[in-house]
């Protein structure tokens, strides 16, 4: 029998430690709330109630609601106060709305990544009813770029990076004209 590659052993060791830490966090919390996201390894079945833009949604279940910042991706700005709309922002938001609005998803916290961002939004993957990851699909369609949040990479980082390479090579979405990958928003004059 072949021994796992050294990298795989490291990931498995990290995973076990992260699971232990998550177990401690879960023991201290009865459930997730909108104001107190709790890191959990198990997925939470929720319905997407509102799509803010291509990478931020509000999800709800019987226990309440969460604002979720999709882990592993970044989409052009469309709603950032005081900033211009980024190139391909409206298309990215339209894609998210057509894919996610009202969808039953699994909100999955990644134990290798931060649980919340600087704005208090829950960082999570959204697993679609067909079992695919929304973030990976959005990047593959050229609606988002791969993005590492906070302290570490997530479990799907390699899949998302591969999807971005495919989208770039195909000139899909924001990688084609008129954006050609440049989607930055800038402060409006007077700000």
PDB file of C-alpha atoms in Angstrom:
ATOM      1  CA  UNK A   1       0.000   0.000   0.000  1.00  0.00           C
ATOM      2  CA  UNK A   2       1.347   3.434  -0.945  1.00  0.00           C
ATOM      3  CA  UNK A   3       1.816   6.023   1.773  1.00  0.00           C
ATOM      4  CA  UNK A   4       0.024   9.362   1.260  1.00  0.00           C
ATOM      5  CA  UNK A   5       2.106  12.163  -0.166  1.00  0.00           C
ATOM      6  CA  UNK A   6       3.661  14.445   2.505  1.00  0.00           C
ATOM      7  CA  UNK A   7       1.351  17.324   1.527  1.00  0.00           C
ATOM      8  CA  UNK A   8      -1.717  15.125   1.951  1.00  0.00           C
ATOM      9  CA  UNK A   9      -0.532  14.107   5.448  1.00  0.00           C
ATOM     10  CA  UNK A  10      -0.166  17.787   6.360  1.00  0.00           C
ATOM     11  CA  UNK A  11      -3.663  18.578   5.090  1.00  0.00           C
ATOM     12  CA  UNK A  12      -5.115  15.630   7.000  1.00  0.00           C
ATOM     13  CA  UNK A  13      -3.318  16.719  10.183  1.00  0.00           C
ATOM     14  CA  UNK A  14      -4.543  20.285   9.743  1.00  0.00           C
ATOM     15  CA  UNK A  15      -8.041  18.986   9.073  1.00  0.00           C
ATOM     16  CA  UNK A  16      -8.105  16.966  12.279  1.00  0.00           C
ATOM     17  CA  UNK A  17      -6.961  19.978  14.331  1.00  0.00           C
ATOM     18  CA  UNK A  18      -9.513  22.229  12.645  1.00  0.00           C
ATOM     19  CA  UNK A  19     -12.283  19.702  13.304  1.00  0.00           C
ATOM     20  CA  UNK A  20     -11.308  19.557  16.989  1.00  0.00           C
ATOM     21  CA  UNK A  21     -11.369  23.375  17.191  1.00  0.00           C
ATOM     22  CA  UNK A  22     -14.745  23.425  15.483  1.00  0.00           C
ATOM     23  CA  UNK A  23     -16.079  20.867  17.947  1.00  0.00           C
ATOM     24  CA  UNK A  24     -15.069  23.133  20.829  1.00  0.00           C
ATOM     25  CA  UNK A  25     -16.735  26.105  19.137  1.00  0.00           C
ATOM     26  CA  UNK A  26     -19.906  24.090  18.555  1.00  0.00           C
ATOM     27  CA  UNK A  27     -20.038  22.948  22.149  1.00  0.00           C
ATOM     28  CA  UNK A  28     -20.088  26.603  23.177  1.00  0.00           C
ATOM     29  CA  UNK A  29     -22.863  27.570  20.779  1.00  0.00           C
ATOM     30  CA  UNK A  30     -26.350  26.144  20.434  1.00  0.00           C
ATOM     31  CA  UNK A  31     -26.803  27.268  16.820  1.00  0.00           C
ATOM     32  CA  UNK A  32     -25.816  29.854  14.250  1.00  0.00           C
ATOM     33  CA  UNK A  33     -27.479  33.233  14.434  1.00  0.00           C
ATOM     34  CA  UNK A  34     -27.488  36.211  12.099  1.00  0.00           C
ATOM     35  CA  UNK A  35     -25.363  38.193  14.525  1.00  0.00           C
ATOM     36  CA  UNK A  36     -23.031  35.399  15.647  1.00  0.00           C
ATOM     37  CA  UNK A  37     -21.745  33.190  12.819  1.00  0.00           C
ATOM     38  CA  UNK A  38     -20.264  29.994  14.228  1.00  0.00           C
ATOM     39  CA  UNK A  39     -17.661  27.910  12.414  1.00  0.00           C
ATOM     40  CA  UNK A  40     -19.087  24.505  11.601  1.00  0.00           C
ATOM     41  CA  UNK A  41     -17.765  21.732   9.445  1.00  0.00           C
ATOM     42  CA  UNK A  42     -21.179  20.300   8.631  1.00  0.00           C
ATOM     43  CA  UNK A  43     -23.303  21.986   5.951  1.00  0.00           C
ATOM     44  CA  UNK A  44     -26.411  23.934   6.833  1.00  0.00           C
ATOM     45  CA  UNK A  45     -29.425  23.600   4.515  1.00  0.00           C
ATOM     46  CA  UNK A  46     -30.669  27.112   3.723  1.00  0.00           C
ATOM     47  CA  UNK A  47     -32.622  29.015   1.092  1.00  0.00           C
ATOM     48  CA  UNK A  48     -31.152  32.029  -0.646  1.00  0.00           C
ATOM     49  CA  UNK A  49     -33.470  34.865   0.267  1.00  0.00           C
ATOM     50  CA  UNK A  50     -31.658  37.781  -1.388  1.00  0.00           C
ATOM     51  CA  UNK A  51     -28.701  38.233  -3.732  1.00  0.00           C
ATOM     52  CA  UNK A  52     -26.791  41.459  -3.037  1.00  0.00           C
ATOM     53  CA  UNK A  53     -24.256  40.901  -5.804  1.00  0.00           C
ATOM     54  CA  UNK A  54     -22.216  38.097  -7.374  1.00  0.00           C
ATOM     55  CA  UNK A  55     -20.472  37.063  -4.153  1.00  0.00           C
ATOM     56  CA  UNK A  56     -22.763  38.118  -1.290  1.00  0.00           C
ATOM     57  CA  UNK A  57     -26.183  36.714  -0.412  1.00  0.00           C
ATOM     58  CA  UNK A  58     -28.638  36.473   2.462  1.00  0.00           C
ATOM     59  CA  UNK A  59     -29.668  32.927   3.325  1.00  0.00           C
ATOM     60  CA  UNK A  60     -32.426  31.755   5.667  1.00  0.00           C
ATOM     61  CA  UNK A  61     -33.510  28.609   7.464  1.00  0.00           C
ATOM     62  CA  UNK A  62     -35.787  27.898  10.440  1.00  0.00           C
ATOM     63  CA  UNK A  63     -33.090  29.132  12.846  1.00  0.00           C
ATOM     64  CA  UNK A  64     -32.661  32.537  11.214  1.00  0.00           C
ATOM     65  CA  UNK A  65     -30.678  34.222   8.499  1.00  0.00           C
ATOM     66  CA  UNK A  66     -27.043  34.747   7.575  1.00  0.00           C
ATOM     67  CA  UNK A  67     -25.321  37.176   5.285  1.00  0.00           C
ATOM     68  CA  UNK A  68     -22.889  34.980   3.383  1.00  0.00           C
ATOM     69  CA  UNK A  69     -19.797  36.182   1.527  1.00  0.00           C
ATOM     70  CA  UNK A  70     -19.015  33.370  -0.902  1.00  0.00           C
ATOM     71  CA  UNK A  71     -15.652  31.907  -0.024  1.00  0.00           C
ATOM     72  CA  UNK A  72     -12.933  31.698  -2.654  1.00  0.00           C
ATOM     73  CA  UNK A  73     -14.263  34.226  -5.154  1.00  0.00           C
ATOM     74  CA  UNK A  74     -14.510  37.941  -5.798  1.00  0.00           C
ATOM     75  CA  UNK A  75     -16.908  39.623  -8.201  1.00  0.00           C
ATOM     76  CA  UNK A  76     -16.878  43.156  -9.580  1.00  0.00           C
ATOM     77  CA  UNK A  77     -18.498  45.732  -7.303  1.00  0.00           C
ATOM     78  CA  UNK A  78     -22.070  46.823  -7.951  1.00  0.00           C
ATOM     79  CA  UNK A  79     -23.299  48.058  -4.567  1.00  0.00           C
ATOM     80  CA  UNK A  80     -20.270  49.515  -2.760  1.00  0.00           C
ATOM     81  CA  UNK A  81     -21.265  52.999  -1.595  1.00  0.00           C
ATOM     82  CA  UNK A  82     -19.043  55.746  -2.969  1.00  0.00           C
ATOM     83  CA  UNK A  83     -17.485  53.562  -5.681  1.00  0.00           C
ATOM     84  CA  UNK A  84     -18.054  53.020  -9.375  1.00  0.00           C
ATOM     85  CA  UNK A  85     -19.658  49.833 -10.662  1.00  0.00           C
ATOM     86  CA  UNK A  86     -16.893  47.448 -11.742  1.00  0.00           C
ATOM     87  CA  UNK A  87     -16.659  46.170 -15.289  1.00  0.00           C
ATOM     88  CA  UNK A  88     -18.835  43.035 -15.578  1.00  0.00           C
ATOM     89  CA  UNK A  89     -20.456  43.758 -12.207  1.00  0.00           C
ATOM     90  CA  UNK A  90     -24.051  43.855 -13.458  1.00  0.00           C
ATOM     91  CA  UNK A  91     -23.534  40.641 -15.449  1.00  0.00           C
ATOM     92  CA  UNK A  92     -22.024  38.910 -12.431  1.00  0.00           C
ATOM     93  CA  UNK A  93     -24.932  39.973 -10.229  1.00  0.00           C
ATOM     94  CA  UNK A  94     -27.453  38.831 -12.866  1.00  0.00           C
ATOM     95  CA  UNK A  95     -25.702  35.435 -13.021  1.00  0.00           C
ATOM     96  CA  UNK A  96     -25.863  35.105  -9.228  1.00  0.00           C
ATOM     97  CA  UNK A  97     -29.538  36.040  -9.167  1.00  0.00           C
ATOM     98  CA  UNK A  98     -30.434  33.576 -11.908  1.00  0.00           C
ATOM     99  CA  UNK A  99     -28.440  30.801 -10.214  1.00  0.00           C
ATOM    100  CA  UNK A 100     -29.115  31.470  -6.532  1.00  0.00           C
ATOM    101  CA  UNK A 101     -32.299  33.483  -5.995  1.00  0.00           C
ATOM    102  CA  UNK A 102     -34.668  31.226  -4.041  1.00  0.00           C
ATOM    103  CA  UNK A 103     -32.343  28.224  -4.369  1.00  0.00           C
ATOM    104  CA  UNK A 104     -32.058  25.595  -1.666  1.00  0.00           C
ATOM    105  CA  UNK A 105     -28.322  25.381  -0.939  1.00  0.00           C
ATOM    106  CA  UNK A 106     -25.935  23.864   1.548  1.00  0.00           C
ATOM    107  CA  UNK A 107     -24.019  26.654   3.314  1.00  0.00           C
ATOM    108  CA  UNK A 108     -20.676  25.080   4.170  1.00  0.00           C
ATOM    109  CA  UNK A 109     -18.041  26.672   6.386  1.00  0.00           C
ATOM    110  CA  UNK A 110     -14.510  25.731   5.362  1.00  0.00           C
ATOM    111  CA  UNK A 111     -12.459  24.702   8.421  1.00  0.00           C
ATOM    112  CA  UNK A 112      -9.238  25.825   6.667  1.00  0.00           C
ATOM    113  CA  UNK A 113     -10.436  29.399   6.176  1.00  0.00           C
ATOM    114  CA  UNK A 114     -11.677  32.246   8.343  1.00  0.00           C
ATOM    115  CA  UNK A 115     -15.309  31.878   9.427  1.00  0.00           C
ATOM    116  CA  UNK A 116     -16.178  35.578   9.015  1.00  0.00           C
ATOM    117  CA  UNK A 117     -14.803  38.548   7.115  1.00  0.00           C
ATOM    118  CA  UNK A 118     -14.023  42.066   8.356  1.00  0.00           C
ATOM    119  CA  UNK A 119     -17.676  43.054   7.871  1.00  0.00           C
ATOM    120  CA  UNK A 120     -19.036  40.198   9.992  1.00  0.00           C
ATOM    121  CA  UNK A 121     -20.330  38.225   7.018  1.00  0.00           C
ATOM    122  CA  UNK A 122     -20.129  34.453   7.204  1.00  0.00           C
ATOM    123  CA  UNK A 123     -17.491  33.115   4.785  1.00  0.00           C
ATOM    124  CA  UNK A 124     -18.851  29.916   3.252  1.00  0.00           C
ATOM    125  CA  UNK A 125     -19.187  27.829   0.138  1.00  0.00           C
ATOM    126  CA  UNK A 126     -22.645  27.518  -1.382  1.00  0.00           C
ATOM    127  CA  UNK A 127     -23.324  24.000  -2.616  1.00  0.00           C
ATOM    128  CA  UNK A 128     -26.090  23.971  -5.217  1.00  0.00           C
ATOM    129  CA  UNK A 129     -28.872  21.352  -5.361  1.00  0.00           C
ATOM    130  CA  UNK A 130     -26.933  19.430  -8.049  1.00  0.00           C
ATOM    131  CA  UNK A 131     -23.951  19.114  -5.667  1.00  0.00           C
ATOM    132  CA  UNK A 132     -21.743  21.634  -7.475  1.00  0.00           C
ATOM    133  CA  UNK A 133     -20.054  24.581  -5.801  1.00  0.00           C
ATOM    134  CA  UNK A 134     -21.496  27.970  -6.799  1.00  0.00           C
ATOM    135  CA  UNK A 135     -18.141  29.762  -6.468  1.00  0.00           C
ATOM    136  CA  UNK A 136     -16.346  27.353  -8.774  1.00  0.00           C
ATOM    137  CA  UNK A 137     -19.183  27.558 -11.314  1.00  0.00           C
ATOM    138  CA  UNK A 138     -19.208  31.380 -11.210  1.00  0.00           C
ATOM    139  CA  UNK A 139     -15.437  31.532 -11.785  1.00  0.00           C
ATOM    140  CA  UNK A 140     -15.622  28.979 -14.619  1.00  0.00           C
ATOM    141  CA  UNK A 141     -18.352  31.079 -16.298  1.00  0.00           C
ATOM    142  CA  UNK A 142     -16.166  34.198 -16.073  1.00  0.00           C
ATOM    143  CA  UNK A 143     -18.461  35.871 -13.557  1.00  0.00           C
ATOM    144  CA  UNK A 144     -15.898  35.981 -10.735  1.00  0.00           C
ATOM    145  CA  UNK A 145     -12.190  35.799 -10.020  1.00  0.00           C
ATOM    146  CA  UNK A 146     -10.466  33.421  -7.639  1.00  0.00           C
ATOM    147  CA  UNK A 147      -9.831  35.181  -4.320  1.00  0.00           C
ATOM    148  CA  UNK A 148      -8.232  34.072  -1.051  1.00  0.00           C
ATOM    149  CA  UNK A 149      -9.959  35.464   2.040  1.00  0.00           C
ATOM    150  CA  UNK A 150      -8.102  36.187   5.227  1.00  0.00           C
ATOM    151  CA  UNK A 151      -5.639  33.891   6.913  1.00  0.00           C
ATOM    152  CA  UNK A 152      -5.576  30.833   4.709  1.00  0.00           C
ATOM    153  CA  UNK A 153      -6.696  29.085   1.600  1.00  0.00           C
ATOM    154  CA  UNK A 154      -9.802  26.972   1.583  1.00  0.00           C
ATOM    155  CA  UNK A 155     -10.406  23.396   0.565  1.00  0.00           C
ATOM    156  CA  UNK A 156     -11.673  24.388  -2.904  1.00  0.00           C
ATOM    157  CA  UNK A 157      -8.825  26.824  -3.692  1.00  0.00           C
ATOM    158  CA  UNK A 158      -7.252  24.545  -6.303  1.00  0.00           C
ATOM    159  CA  UNK A 159     -10.601  23.822  -8.012  1.00  0.00           C
ATOM    160  CA  UNK A 160     -11.429  27.523  -8.161  1.00  0.00           C
ATOM    161  CA  UNK A 161      -7.952  28.403  -9.488  1.00  0.00           C
ATOM    162  CA  UNK A 162      -8.310  25.726 -12.191  1.00  0.00           C
ATOM    163  CA  UNK A 163     -11.735  27.128 -13.128  1.00  0.00           C
ATOM    164  CA  UNK A 164     -10.204  30.615 -13.435  1.00  0.00           C
ATOM    165  CA  UNK A 165      -7.479  29.297 -15.743  1.00  0.00           C
ATOM    166  CA  UNK A 166     -10.163  27.737 -17.948  1.00  0.00           C
ATOM    167  CA  UNK A 167     -12.208  30.962 -18.030  1.00  0.00           C
ATOM    168  CA  UNK A 168      -9.138  33.088 -18.833  1.00  0.00           C
ATOM    169  CA  UNK A 169      -8.091  30.770 -21.660  1.00  0.00           C
ATOM    170  CA  UNK A 170     -11.605  30.891 -23.125  1.00  0.00           C
ATOM    171  CA  UNK A 171     -11.964  34.656 -22.661  1.00  0.00           C
ATOM    172  CA  UNK A 172     -15.190  33.966 -20.773  1.00  0.00           C
ATOM    173  CA  UNK A 173     -17.161  36.734 -19.114  1.00  0.00           C
ATOM    174  CA  UNK A 174     -14.995  39.312 -17.387  1.00  0.00           C
ATOM    175  CA  UNK A 175     -11.871  37.860 -19.061  1.00  0.00           C
ATOM    176  CA  UNK A 176     -13.139  38.882 -22.501  1.00  0.00           C
ATOM    177  CA  UNK A 177     -13.928  42.311 -23.920  1.00  0.00           C
ATOM    178  CA  UNK A 178     -14.581  44.935 -22.719  1.00  0.00           C
ATOM    179  CA  UNK A 179     -13.060  44.105 -19.291  1.00  0.00           C
ATOM    180  CA  UNK A 180     -10.191  41.792 -20.245  1.00  0.00           C
ATOM    181  CA  UNK A 181      -9.835  40.951 -16.552  1.00  0.00           C
ATOM    182  CA  UNK A 182      -9.802  44.564 -15.316  1.00  0.00           C
ATOM    183  CA  UNK A 183     -12.800  44.932 -13.026  1.00  0.00           C
ATOM    184  CA  UNK A 184     -11.645  47.340 -10.317  1.00  0.00           C
ATOM    185  CA  UNK A 185     -14.021  49.940  -9.028  1.00  0.00           C
ATOM    186  CA  UNK A 186     -12.687  53.314  -8.048  1.00  0.00           C
ATOM    187  CA  UNK A 187     -13.901  55.950  -5.596  1.00  0.00           C
ATOM    188  CA  UNK A 188     -16.412  58.370  -7.078  1.00  0.00           C
ATOM    189  CA  UNK A 189     -15.265  61.963  -7.389  1.00  0.00           C
ATOM    190  CA  UNK A 190     -15.693  63.862  -4.165  1.00  0.00           C
ATOM    191  CA  UNK A 191     -15.052  60.792  -1.994  1.00  0.00           C
TER     192      UNK A 191
END
